[in-house]
PDB file of C-alpha atoms and ligand atoms in Angstrom:
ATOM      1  CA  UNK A   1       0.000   0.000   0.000  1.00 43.00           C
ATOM      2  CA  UNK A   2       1.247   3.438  -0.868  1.00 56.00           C
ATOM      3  CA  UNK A   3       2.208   5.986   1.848  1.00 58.00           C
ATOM      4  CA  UNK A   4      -0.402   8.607   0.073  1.00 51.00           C
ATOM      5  CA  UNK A   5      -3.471   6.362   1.053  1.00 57.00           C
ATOM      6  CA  UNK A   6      -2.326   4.898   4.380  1.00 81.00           C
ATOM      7  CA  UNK A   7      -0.589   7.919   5.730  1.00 94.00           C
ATOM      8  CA  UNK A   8      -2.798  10.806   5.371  1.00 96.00           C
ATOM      9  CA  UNK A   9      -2.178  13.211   8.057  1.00 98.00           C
ATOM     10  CA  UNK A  10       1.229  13.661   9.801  1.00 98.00           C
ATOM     11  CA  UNK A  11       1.572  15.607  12.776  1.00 98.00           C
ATOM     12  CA  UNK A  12       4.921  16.341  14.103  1.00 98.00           C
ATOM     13  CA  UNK A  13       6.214  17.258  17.459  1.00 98.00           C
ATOM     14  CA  UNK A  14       9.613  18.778  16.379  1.00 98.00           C
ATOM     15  CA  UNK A  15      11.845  18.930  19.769  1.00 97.00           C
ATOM     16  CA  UNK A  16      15.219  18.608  20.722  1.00 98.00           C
ATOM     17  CA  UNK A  17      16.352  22.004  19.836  1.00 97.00           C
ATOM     18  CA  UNK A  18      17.510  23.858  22.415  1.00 96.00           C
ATOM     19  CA  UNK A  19      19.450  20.759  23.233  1.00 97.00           C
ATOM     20  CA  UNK A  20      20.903  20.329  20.215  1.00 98.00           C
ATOM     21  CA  UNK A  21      22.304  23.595  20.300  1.00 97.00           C
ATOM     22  CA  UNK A  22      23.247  23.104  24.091  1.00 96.00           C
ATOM     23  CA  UNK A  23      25.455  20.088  22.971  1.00 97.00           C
ATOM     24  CA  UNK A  24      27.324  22.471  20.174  1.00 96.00           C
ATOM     25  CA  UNK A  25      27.646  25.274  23.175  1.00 95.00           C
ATOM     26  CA  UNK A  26      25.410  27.655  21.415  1.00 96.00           C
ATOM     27  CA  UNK A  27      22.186  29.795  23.094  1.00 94.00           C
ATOM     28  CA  UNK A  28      18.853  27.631  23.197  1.00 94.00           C
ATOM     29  CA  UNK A  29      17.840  29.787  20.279  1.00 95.00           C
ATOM     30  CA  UNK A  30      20.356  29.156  17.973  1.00 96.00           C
ATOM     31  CA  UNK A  31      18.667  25.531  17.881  1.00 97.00           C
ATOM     32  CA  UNK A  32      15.204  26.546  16.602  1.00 97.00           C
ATOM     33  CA  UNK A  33      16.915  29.240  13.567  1.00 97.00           C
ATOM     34  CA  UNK A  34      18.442  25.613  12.518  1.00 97.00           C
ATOM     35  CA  UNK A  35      14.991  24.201  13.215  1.00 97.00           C
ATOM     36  CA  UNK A  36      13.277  26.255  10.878  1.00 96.00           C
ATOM     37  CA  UNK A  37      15.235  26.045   7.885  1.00 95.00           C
ATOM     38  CA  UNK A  38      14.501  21.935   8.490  1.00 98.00           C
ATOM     39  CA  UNK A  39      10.838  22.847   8.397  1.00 98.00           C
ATOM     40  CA  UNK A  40      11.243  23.918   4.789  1.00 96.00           C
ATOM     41  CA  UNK A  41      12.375  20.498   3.832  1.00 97.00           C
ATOM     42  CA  UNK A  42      10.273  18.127   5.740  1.00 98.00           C
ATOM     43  CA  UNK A  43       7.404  20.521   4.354  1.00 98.00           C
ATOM     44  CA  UNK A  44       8.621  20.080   0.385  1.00 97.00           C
ATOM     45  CA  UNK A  45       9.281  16.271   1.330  1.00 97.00           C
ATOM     46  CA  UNK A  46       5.606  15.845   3.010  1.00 97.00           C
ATOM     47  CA  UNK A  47       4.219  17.338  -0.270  1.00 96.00           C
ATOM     48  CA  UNK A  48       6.400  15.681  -2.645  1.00 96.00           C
ATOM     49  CA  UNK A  49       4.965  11.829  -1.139  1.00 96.00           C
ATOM     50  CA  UNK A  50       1.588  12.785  -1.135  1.00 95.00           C
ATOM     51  CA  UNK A  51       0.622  13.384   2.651  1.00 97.00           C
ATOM     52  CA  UNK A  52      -2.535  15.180   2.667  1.00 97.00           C
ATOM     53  CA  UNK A  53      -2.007  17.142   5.924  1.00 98.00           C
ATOM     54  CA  UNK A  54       0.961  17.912   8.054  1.00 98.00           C
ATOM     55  CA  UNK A  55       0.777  19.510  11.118  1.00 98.00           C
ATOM     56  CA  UNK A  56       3.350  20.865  12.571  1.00 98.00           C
ATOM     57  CA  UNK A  57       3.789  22.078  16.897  1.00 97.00           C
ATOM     58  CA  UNK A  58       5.660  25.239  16.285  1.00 96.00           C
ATOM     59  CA  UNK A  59       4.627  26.852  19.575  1.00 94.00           C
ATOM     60  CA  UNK A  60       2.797  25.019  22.981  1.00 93.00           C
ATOM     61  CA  UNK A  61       0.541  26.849  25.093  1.00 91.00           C
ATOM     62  CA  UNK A  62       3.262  25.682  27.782  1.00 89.00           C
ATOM     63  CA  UNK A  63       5.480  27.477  25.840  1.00 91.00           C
ATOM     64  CA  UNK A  64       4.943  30.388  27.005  1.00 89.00           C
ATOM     65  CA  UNK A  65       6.514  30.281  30.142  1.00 90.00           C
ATOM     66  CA  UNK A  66       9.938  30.188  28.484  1.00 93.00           C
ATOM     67  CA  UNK A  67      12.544  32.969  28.755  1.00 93.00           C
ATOM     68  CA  UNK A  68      10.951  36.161  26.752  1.00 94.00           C
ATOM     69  CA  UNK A  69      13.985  36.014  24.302  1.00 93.00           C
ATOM     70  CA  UNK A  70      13.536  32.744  23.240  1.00 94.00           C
ATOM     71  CA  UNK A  71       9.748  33.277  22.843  1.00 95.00           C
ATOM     72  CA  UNK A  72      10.530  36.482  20.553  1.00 95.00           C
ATOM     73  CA  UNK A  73      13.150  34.320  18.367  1.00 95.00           C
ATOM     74  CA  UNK A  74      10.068  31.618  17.652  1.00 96.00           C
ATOM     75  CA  UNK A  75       7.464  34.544  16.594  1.00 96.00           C
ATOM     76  CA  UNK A  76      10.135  36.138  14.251  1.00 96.00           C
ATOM     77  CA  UNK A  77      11.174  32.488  13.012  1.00 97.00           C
ATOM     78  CA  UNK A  78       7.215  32.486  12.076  1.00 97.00           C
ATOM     79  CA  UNK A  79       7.468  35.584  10.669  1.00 97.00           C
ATOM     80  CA  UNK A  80      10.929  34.909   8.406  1.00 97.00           C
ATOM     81  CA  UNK A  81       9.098  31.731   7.039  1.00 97.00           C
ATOM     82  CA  UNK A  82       6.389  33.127   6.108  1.00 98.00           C
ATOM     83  CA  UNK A  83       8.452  36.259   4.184  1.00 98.00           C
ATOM     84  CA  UNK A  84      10.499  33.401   2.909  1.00 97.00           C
ATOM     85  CA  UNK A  85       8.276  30.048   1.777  1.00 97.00           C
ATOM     86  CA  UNK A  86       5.421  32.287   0.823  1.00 98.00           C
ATOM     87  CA  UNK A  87       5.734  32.116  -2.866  1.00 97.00           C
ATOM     88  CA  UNK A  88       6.583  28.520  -2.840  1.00 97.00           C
ATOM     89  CA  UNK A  89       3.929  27.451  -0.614  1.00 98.00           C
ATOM     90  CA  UNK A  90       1.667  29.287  -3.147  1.00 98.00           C
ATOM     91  CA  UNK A  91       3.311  28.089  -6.249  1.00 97.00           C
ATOM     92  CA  UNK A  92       2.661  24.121  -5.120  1.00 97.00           C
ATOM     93  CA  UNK A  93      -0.710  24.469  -4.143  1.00 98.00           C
ATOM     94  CA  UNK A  94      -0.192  24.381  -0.506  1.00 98.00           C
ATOM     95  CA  UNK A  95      -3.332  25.436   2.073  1.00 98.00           C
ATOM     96  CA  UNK A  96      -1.756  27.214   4.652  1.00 98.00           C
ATOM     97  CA  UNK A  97      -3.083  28.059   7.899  1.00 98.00           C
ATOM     98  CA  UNK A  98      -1.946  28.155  11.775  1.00 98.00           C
ATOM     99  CA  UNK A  99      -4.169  27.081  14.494  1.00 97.00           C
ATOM    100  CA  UNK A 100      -4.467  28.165  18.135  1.00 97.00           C
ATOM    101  CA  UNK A 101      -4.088  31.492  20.015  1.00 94.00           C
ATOM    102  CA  UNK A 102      -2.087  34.323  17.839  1.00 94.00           C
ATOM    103  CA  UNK A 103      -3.944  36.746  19.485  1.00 94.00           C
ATOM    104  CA  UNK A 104      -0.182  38.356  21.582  1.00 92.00           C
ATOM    105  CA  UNK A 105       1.653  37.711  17.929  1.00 95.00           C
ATOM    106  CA  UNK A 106       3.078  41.032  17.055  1.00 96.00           C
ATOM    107  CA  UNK A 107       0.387  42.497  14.351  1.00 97.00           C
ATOM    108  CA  UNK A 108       2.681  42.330  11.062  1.00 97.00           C
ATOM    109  CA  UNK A 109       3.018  38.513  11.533  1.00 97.00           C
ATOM    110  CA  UNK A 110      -0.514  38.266  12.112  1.00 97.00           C
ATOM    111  CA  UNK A 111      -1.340  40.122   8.851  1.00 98.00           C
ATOM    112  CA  UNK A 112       1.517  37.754   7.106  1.00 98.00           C
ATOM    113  CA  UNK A 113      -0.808  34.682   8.463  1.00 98.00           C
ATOM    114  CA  UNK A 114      -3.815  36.295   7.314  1.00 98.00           C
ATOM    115  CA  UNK A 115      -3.126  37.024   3.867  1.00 98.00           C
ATOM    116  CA  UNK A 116      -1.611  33.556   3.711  1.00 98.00           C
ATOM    117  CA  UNK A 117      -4.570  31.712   4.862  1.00 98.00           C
ATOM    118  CA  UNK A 118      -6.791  34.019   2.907  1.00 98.00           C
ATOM    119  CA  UNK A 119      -5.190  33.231  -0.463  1.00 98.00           C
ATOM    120  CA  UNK A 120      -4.208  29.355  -0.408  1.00 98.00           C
ATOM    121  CA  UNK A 121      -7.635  28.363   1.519  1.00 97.00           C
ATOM    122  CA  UNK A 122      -9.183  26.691  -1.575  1.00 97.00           C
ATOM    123  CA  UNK A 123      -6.001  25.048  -2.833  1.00 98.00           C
ATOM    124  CA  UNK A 124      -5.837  21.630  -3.446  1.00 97.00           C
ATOM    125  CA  UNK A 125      -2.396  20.378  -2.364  1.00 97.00           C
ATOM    126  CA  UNK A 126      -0.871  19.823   0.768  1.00 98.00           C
ATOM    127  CA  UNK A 127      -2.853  20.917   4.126  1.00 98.00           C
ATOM    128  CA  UNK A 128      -0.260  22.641   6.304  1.00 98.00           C
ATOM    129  CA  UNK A 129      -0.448  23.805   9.406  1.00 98.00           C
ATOM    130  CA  UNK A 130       1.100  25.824  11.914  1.00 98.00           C
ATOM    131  CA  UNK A 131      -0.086  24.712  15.733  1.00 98.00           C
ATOM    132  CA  UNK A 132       1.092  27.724  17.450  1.00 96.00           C
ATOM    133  CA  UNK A 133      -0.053  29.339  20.535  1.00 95.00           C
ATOM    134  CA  UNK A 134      -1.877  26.058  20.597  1.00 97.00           C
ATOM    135  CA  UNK A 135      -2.951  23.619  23.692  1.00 97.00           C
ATOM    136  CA  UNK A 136      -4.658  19.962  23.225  1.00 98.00           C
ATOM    137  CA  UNK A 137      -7.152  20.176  26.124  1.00 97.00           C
ATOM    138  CA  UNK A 138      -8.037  24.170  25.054  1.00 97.00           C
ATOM    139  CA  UNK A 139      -8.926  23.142  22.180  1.00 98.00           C
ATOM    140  CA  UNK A 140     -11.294  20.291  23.731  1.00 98.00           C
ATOM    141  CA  UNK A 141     -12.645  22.931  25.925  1.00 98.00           C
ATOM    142  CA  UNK A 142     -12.924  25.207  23.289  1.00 97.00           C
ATOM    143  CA  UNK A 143     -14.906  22.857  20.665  1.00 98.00           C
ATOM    144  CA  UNK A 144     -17.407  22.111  23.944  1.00 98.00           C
ATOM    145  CA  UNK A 145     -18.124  25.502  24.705  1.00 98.00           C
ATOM    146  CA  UNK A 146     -18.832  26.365  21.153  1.00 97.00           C
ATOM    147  CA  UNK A 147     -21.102  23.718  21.057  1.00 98.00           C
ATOM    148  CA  UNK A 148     -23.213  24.270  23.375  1.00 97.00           C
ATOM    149  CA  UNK A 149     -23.134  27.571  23.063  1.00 96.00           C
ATOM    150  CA  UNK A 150     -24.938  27.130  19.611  1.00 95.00           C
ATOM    151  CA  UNK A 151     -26.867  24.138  20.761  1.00 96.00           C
ATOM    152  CA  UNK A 152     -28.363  25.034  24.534  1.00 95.00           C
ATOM    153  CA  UNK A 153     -29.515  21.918  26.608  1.00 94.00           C
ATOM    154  CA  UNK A 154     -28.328  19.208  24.093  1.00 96.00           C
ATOM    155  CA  UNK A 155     -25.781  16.100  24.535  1.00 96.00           C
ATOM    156  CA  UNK A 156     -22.870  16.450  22.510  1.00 97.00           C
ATOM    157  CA  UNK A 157     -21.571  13.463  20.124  1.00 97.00           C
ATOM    158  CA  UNK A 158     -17.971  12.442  19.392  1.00 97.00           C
ATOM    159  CA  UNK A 159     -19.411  13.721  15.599  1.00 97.00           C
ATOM    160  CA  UNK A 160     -20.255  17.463  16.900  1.00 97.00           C
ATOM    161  CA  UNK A 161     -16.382  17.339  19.065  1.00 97.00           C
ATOM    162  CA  UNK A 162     -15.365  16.401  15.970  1.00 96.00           C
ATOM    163  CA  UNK A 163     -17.073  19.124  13.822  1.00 97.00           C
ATOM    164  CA  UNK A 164     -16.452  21.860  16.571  1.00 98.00           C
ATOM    165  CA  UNK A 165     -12.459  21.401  16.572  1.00 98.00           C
ATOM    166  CA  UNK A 166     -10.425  24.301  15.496  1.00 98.00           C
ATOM    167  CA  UNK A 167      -9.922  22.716  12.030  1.00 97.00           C
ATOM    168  CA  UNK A 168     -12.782  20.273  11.058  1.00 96.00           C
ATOM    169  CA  UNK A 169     -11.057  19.702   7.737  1.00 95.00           C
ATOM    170  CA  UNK A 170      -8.039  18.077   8.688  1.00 96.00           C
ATOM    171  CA  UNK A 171      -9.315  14.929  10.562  1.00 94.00           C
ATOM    172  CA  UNK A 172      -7.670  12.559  12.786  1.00 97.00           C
ATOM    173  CA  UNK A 173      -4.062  11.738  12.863  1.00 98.00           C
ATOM    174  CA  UNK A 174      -2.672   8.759  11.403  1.00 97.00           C
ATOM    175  CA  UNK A 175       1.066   9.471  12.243  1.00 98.00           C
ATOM    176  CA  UNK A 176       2.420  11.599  15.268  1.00 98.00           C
ATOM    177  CA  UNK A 177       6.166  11.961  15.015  1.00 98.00           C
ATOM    178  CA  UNK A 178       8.208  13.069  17.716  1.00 98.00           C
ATOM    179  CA  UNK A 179      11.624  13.932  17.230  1.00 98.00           C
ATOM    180  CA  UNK A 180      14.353  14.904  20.272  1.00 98.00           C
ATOM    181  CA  UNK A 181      14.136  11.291  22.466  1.00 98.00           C
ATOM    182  CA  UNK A 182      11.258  12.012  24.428  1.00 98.00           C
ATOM    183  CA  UNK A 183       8.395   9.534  24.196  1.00 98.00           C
ATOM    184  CA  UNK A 184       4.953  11.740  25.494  1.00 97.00           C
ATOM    185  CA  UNK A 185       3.155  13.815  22.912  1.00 97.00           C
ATOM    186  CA  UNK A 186       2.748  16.733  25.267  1.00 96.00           C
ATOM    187  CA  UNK A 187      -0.782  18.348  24.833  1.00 97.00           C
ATOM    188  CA  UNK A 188      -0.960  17.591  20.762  1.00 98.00           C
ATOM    189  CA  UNK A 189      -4.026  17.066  19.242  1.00 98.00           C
ATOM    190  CA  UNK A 190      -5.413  15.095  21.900  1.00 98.00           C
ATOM    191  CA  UNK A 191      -8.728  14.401  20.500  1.00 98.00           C
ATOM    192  CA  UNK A 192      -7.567  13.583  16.803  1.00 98.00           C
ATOM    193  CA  UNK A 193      -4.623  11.382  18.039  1.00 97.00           C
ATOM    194  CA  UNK A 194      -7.264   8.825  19.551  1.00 97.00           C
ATOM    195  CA  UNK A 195      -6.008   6.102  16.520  1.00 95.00           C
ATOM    196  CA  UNK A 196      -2.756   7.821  15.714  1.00 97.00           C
ATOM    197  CA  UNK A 197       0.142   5.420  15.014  1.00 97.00           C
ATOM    198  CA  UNK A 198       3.182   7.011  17.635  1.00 98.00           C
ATOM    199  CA  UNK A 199       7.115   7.245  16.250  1.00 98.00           C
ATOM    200  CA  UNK A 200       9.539   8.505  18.672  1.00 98.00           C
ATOM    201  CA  UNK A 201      13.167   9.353  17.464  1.00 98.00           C
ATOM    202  CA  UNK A 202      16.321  10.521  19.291  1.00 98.00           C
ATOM    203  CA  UNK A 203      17.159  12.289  16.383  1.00 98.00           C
ATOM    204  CA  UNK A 204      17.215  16.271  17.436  1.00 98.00           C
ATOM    205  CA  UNK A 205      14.700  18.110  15.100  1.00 98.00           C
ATOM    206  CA  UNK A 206      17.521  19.967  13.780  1.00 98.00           C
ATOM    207  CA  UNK A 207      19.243  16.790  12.705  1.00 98.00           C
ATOM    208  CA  UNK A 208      15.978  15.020  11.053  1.00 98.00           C
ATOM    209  CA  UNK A 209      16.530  14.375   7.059  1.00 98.00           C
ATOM    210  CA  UNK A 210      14.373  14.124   4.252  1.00 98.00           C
ATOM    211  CA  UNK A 211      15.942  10.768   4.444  1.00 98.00           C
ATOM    212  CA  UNK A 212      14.444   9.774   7.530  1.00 98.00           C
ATOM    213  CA  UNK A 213      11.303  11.065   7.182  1.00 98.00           C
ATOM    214  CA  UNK A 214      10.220   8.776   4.375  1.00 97.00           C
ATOM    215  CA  UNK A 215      12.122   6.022   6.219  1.00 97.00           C
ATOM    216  CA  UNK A 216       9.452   6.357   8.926  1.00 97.00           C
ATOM    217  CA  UNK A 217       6.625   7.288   6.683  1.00 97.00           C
ATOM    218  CA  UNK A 218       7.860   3.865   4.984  1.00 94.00           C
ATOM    219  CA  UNK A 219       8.042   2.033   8.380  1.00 94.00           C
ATOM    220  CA  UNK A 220       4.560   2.927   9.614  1.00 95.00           C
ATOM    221  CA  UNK A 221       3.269   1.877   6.510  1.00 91.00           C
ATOM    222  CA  UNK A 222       4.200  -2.104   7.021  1.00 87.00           C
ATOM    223  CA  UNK A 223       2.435  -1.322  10.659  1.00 83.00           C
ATOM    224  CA  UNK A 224      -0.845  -3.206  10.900  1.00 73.00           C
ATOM    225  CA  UNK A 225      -3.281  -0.786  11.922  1.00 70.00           C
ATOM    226  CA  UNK A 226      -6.771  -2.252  13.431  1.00 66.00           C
ATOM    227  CA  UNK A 227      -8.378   0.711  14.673  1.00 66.00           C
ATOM    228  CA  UNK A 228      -9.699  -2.053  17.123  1.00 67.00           C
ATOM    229  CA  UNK A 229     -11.153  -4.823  14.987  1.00 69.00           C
ATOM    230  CA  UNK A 230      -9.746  -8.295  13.567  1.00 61.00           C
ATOM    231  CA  UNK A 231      -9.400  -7.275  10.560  1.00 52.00           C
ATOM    232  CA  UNK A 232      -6.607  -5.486   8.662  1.00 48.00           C
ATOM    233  CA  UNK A 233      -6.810  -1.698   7.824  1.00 48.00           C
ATOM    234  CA  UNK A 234     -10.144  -0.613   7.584  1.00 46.00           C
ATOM    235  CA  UNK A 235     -11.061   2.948   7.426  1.00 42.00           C
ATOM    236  CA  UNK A 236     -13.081   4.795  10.099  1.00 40.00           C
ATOM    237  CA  UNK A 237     -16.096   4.844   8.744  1.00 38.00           C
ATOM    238  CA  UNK A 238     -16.458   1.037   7.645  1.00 46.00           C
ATOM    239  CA  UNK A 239     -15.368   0.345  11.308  1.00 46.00           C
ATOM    240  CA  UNK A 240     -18.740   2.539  12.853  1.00 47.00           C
ATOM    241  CA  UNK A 241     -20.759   1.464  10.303  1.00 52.00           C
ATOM    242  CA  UNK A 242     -19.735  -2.478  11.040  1.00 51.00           C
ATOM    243  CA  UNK A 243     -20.360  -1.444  14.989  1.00 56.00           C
ATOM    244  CA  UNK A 244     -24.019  -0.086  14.349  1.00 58.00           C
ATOM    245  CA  UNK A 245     -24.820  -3.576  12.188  1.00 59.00           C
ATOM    246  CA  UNK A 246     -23.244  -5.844  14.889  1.00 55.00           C
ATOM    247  CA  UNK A 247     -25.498  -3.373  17.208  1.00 57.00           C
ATOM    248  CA  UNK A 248     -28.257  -3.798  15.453  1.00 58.00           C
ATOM    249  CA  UNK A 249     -27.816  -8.039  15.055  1.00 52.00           C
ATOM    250  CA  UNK A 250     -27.037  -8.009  18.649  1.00 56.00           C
ATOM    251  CA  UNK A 251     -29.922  -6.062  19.887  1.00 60.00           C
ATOM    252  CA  UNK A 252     -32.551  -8.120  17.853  1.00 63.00           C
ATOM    253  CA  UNK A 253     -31.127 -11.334  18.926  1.00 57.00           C
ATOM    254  CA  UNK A 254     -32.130 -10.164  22.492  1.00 56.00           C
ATOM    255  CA  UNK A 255     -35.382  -9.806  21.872  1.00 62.00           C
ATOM    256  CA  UNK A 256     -35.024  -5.741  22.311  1.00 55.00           C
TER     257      UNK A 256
HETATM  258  C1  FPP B   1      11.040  22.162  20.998  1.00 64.90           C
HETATM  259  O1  FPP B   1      12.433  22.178  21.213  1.00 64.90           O
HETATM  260  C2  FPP B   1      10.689  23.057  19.931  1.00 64.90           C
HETATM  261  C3  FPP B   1       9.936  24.169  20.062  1.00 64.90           C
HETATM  262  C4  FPP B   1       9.409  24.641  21.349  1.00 64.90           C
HETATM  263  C5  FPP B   1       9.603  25.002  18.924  1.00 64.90           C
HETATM  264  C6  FPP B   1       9.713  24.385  17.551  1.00 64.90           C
HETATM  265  C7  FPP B   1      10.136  25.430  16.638  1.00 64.90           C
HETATM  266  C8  FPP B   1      10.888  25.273  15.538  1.00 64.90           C
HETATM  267  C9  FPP B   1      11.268  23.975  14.986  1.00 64.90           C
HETATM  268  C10 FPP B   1      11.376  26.457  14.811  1.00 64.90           C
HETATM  269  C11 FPP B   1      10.292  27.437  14.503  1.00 64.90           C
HETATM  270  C12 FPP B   1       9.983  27.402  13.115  1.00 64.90           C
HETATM  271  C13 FPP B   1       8.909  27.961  12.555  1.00 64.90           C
HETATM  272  C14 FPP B   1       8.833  27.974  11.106  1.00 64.90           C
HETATM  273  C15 FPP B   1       7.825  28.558  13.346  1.00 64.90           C
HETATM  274  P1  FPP B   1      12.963  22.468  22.681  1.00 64.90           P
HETATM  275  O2  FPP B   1      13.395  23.872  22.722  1.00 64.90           O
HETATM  276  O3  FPP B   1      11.927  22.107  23.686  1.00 64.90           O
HETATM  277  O4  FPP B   1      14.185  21.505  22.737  1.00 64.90           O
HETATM  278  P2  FPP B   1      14.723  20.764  24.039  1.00 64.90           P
HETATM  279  O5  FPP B   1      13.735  19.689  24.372  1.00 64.90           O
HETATM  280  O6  FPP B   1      16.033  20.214  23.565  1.00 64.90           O
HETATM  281  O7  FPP B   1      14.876  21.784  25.118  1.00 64.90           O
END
């Protein structure tokens, strides 16, 4: 099976770079400048094997506890990729957008982010996306609240959490990545990760190659994936659709 219709979306945890930079006796920051040219590449190399969506944890909510000048460095690494990839992401087709809180992003990048999402949101390639400013459980919270705000008084369904998350479109996760050693996945995507296949590498994010990207993307791909059942691979919807039938046999046999 190919990696374009096993491996739709890729979500990637990209850590390891302020001690990457520790280990060459450079500033914390100095790690994420290398970071974000690698970015660029896993990006081109995500589009060029046909992953539909790739999200990418460029900033936790967590993250803003860190020291103010390494916070500044990661908005104006935003801002420098977006001055710099923005004619290539619109020359392959690429749908940019970045989801969480940007609200405390100075108000040039926010314009940059803006006019991005604006102008690629009806192209057709890659999906990519920016989780910045962004936190796992606020975004649960979030989809709840707007819920119920627009439906008073009535249950919610894993289909309306599902419709209510910050970006419907992109689905659940097949493949979380996380570079850097570490093996949680840190407040990411919590609710779409519920079937996600987990890859943890000790490779620092600024060491991670094209190369080994598609080694993993290759890797997962001979993974077996169940998604609970007995039977190999089956999509989401054939596995609710089988549940409400076996329901449904189940229920009449009872005499219900
Ligand atoms: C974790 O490394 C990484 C981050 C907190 C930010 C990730 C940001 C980049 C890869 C660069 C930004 C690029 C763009 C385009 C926005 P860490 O600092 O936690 O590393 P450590 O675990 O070694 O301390």
């Amino acid at each position: 099976m190919s990696v374009e219709s096993k491996i739709k979306h890729v979500a990637i945890i990209m850590d390891g770079n302020g001690r990457w930079a520790n280990g060459r006796s450079h500033p914390r920051v100095w790690g994420h400048v290398r970071g974000s040219s690698v970015v660029s590449n896993i990006v081109e190399e995500a589009d060029n094997v046909g992953v539909e969506s790739l999200t990418l944890y460029a900033f936790s909510t967590e993250n803003w506890s860190r020291p103010l000048p390494e916070v500044t460095t990661l908005f104006k690494l935003l801002k420098k990729f977006l001055l710099r990839e923005r004619k290539k992401i619109i020359k392959n087709n690429i749908q940019f957008r970045v989801m969480g809180d940007t609200t405390n992003l100075p108000e040039d990048t926010k314009k940059l982010i803006n006019d991005l999402t604006n102008e690629t949101e009806n192209f057709k390639g890659l999906k990519l996306t920016f989780a910045f400013g962004y936190g796992g459980r606020q975004e649960i919270v979030d989809a709840v609240n707007s819920f119920t705000k627009s439906n008073p008084g009535k249950m919610i369904t894993e289909e309306d959490m599902s419709n209510h998350l910050y970006c419907p479109v992109l689905g659940d996760v097949d493949l979380l990545i996380r570079t850097g050693g570490d093996q949680r996945i840190s407040n990411f995507l919590l609710w779409q990760m519920a079937y996600a296949e987990l890859y943890f590498t000790n490779t620092k994010w600024p060491d991670f190659t094209r190369k080994e990207f598609r080694q993993i993307l290759q890797n997962v791909c001979s993974r077996e994936r169940r998604f609970g059942q007995v039977c190999e691979s089956v999509s989401l919807y054939e596995t609710s659709s089988m549940a409400d039938k076996n329901k449904k046999i189940l229920e009449s046999a009872m005499g219900k």
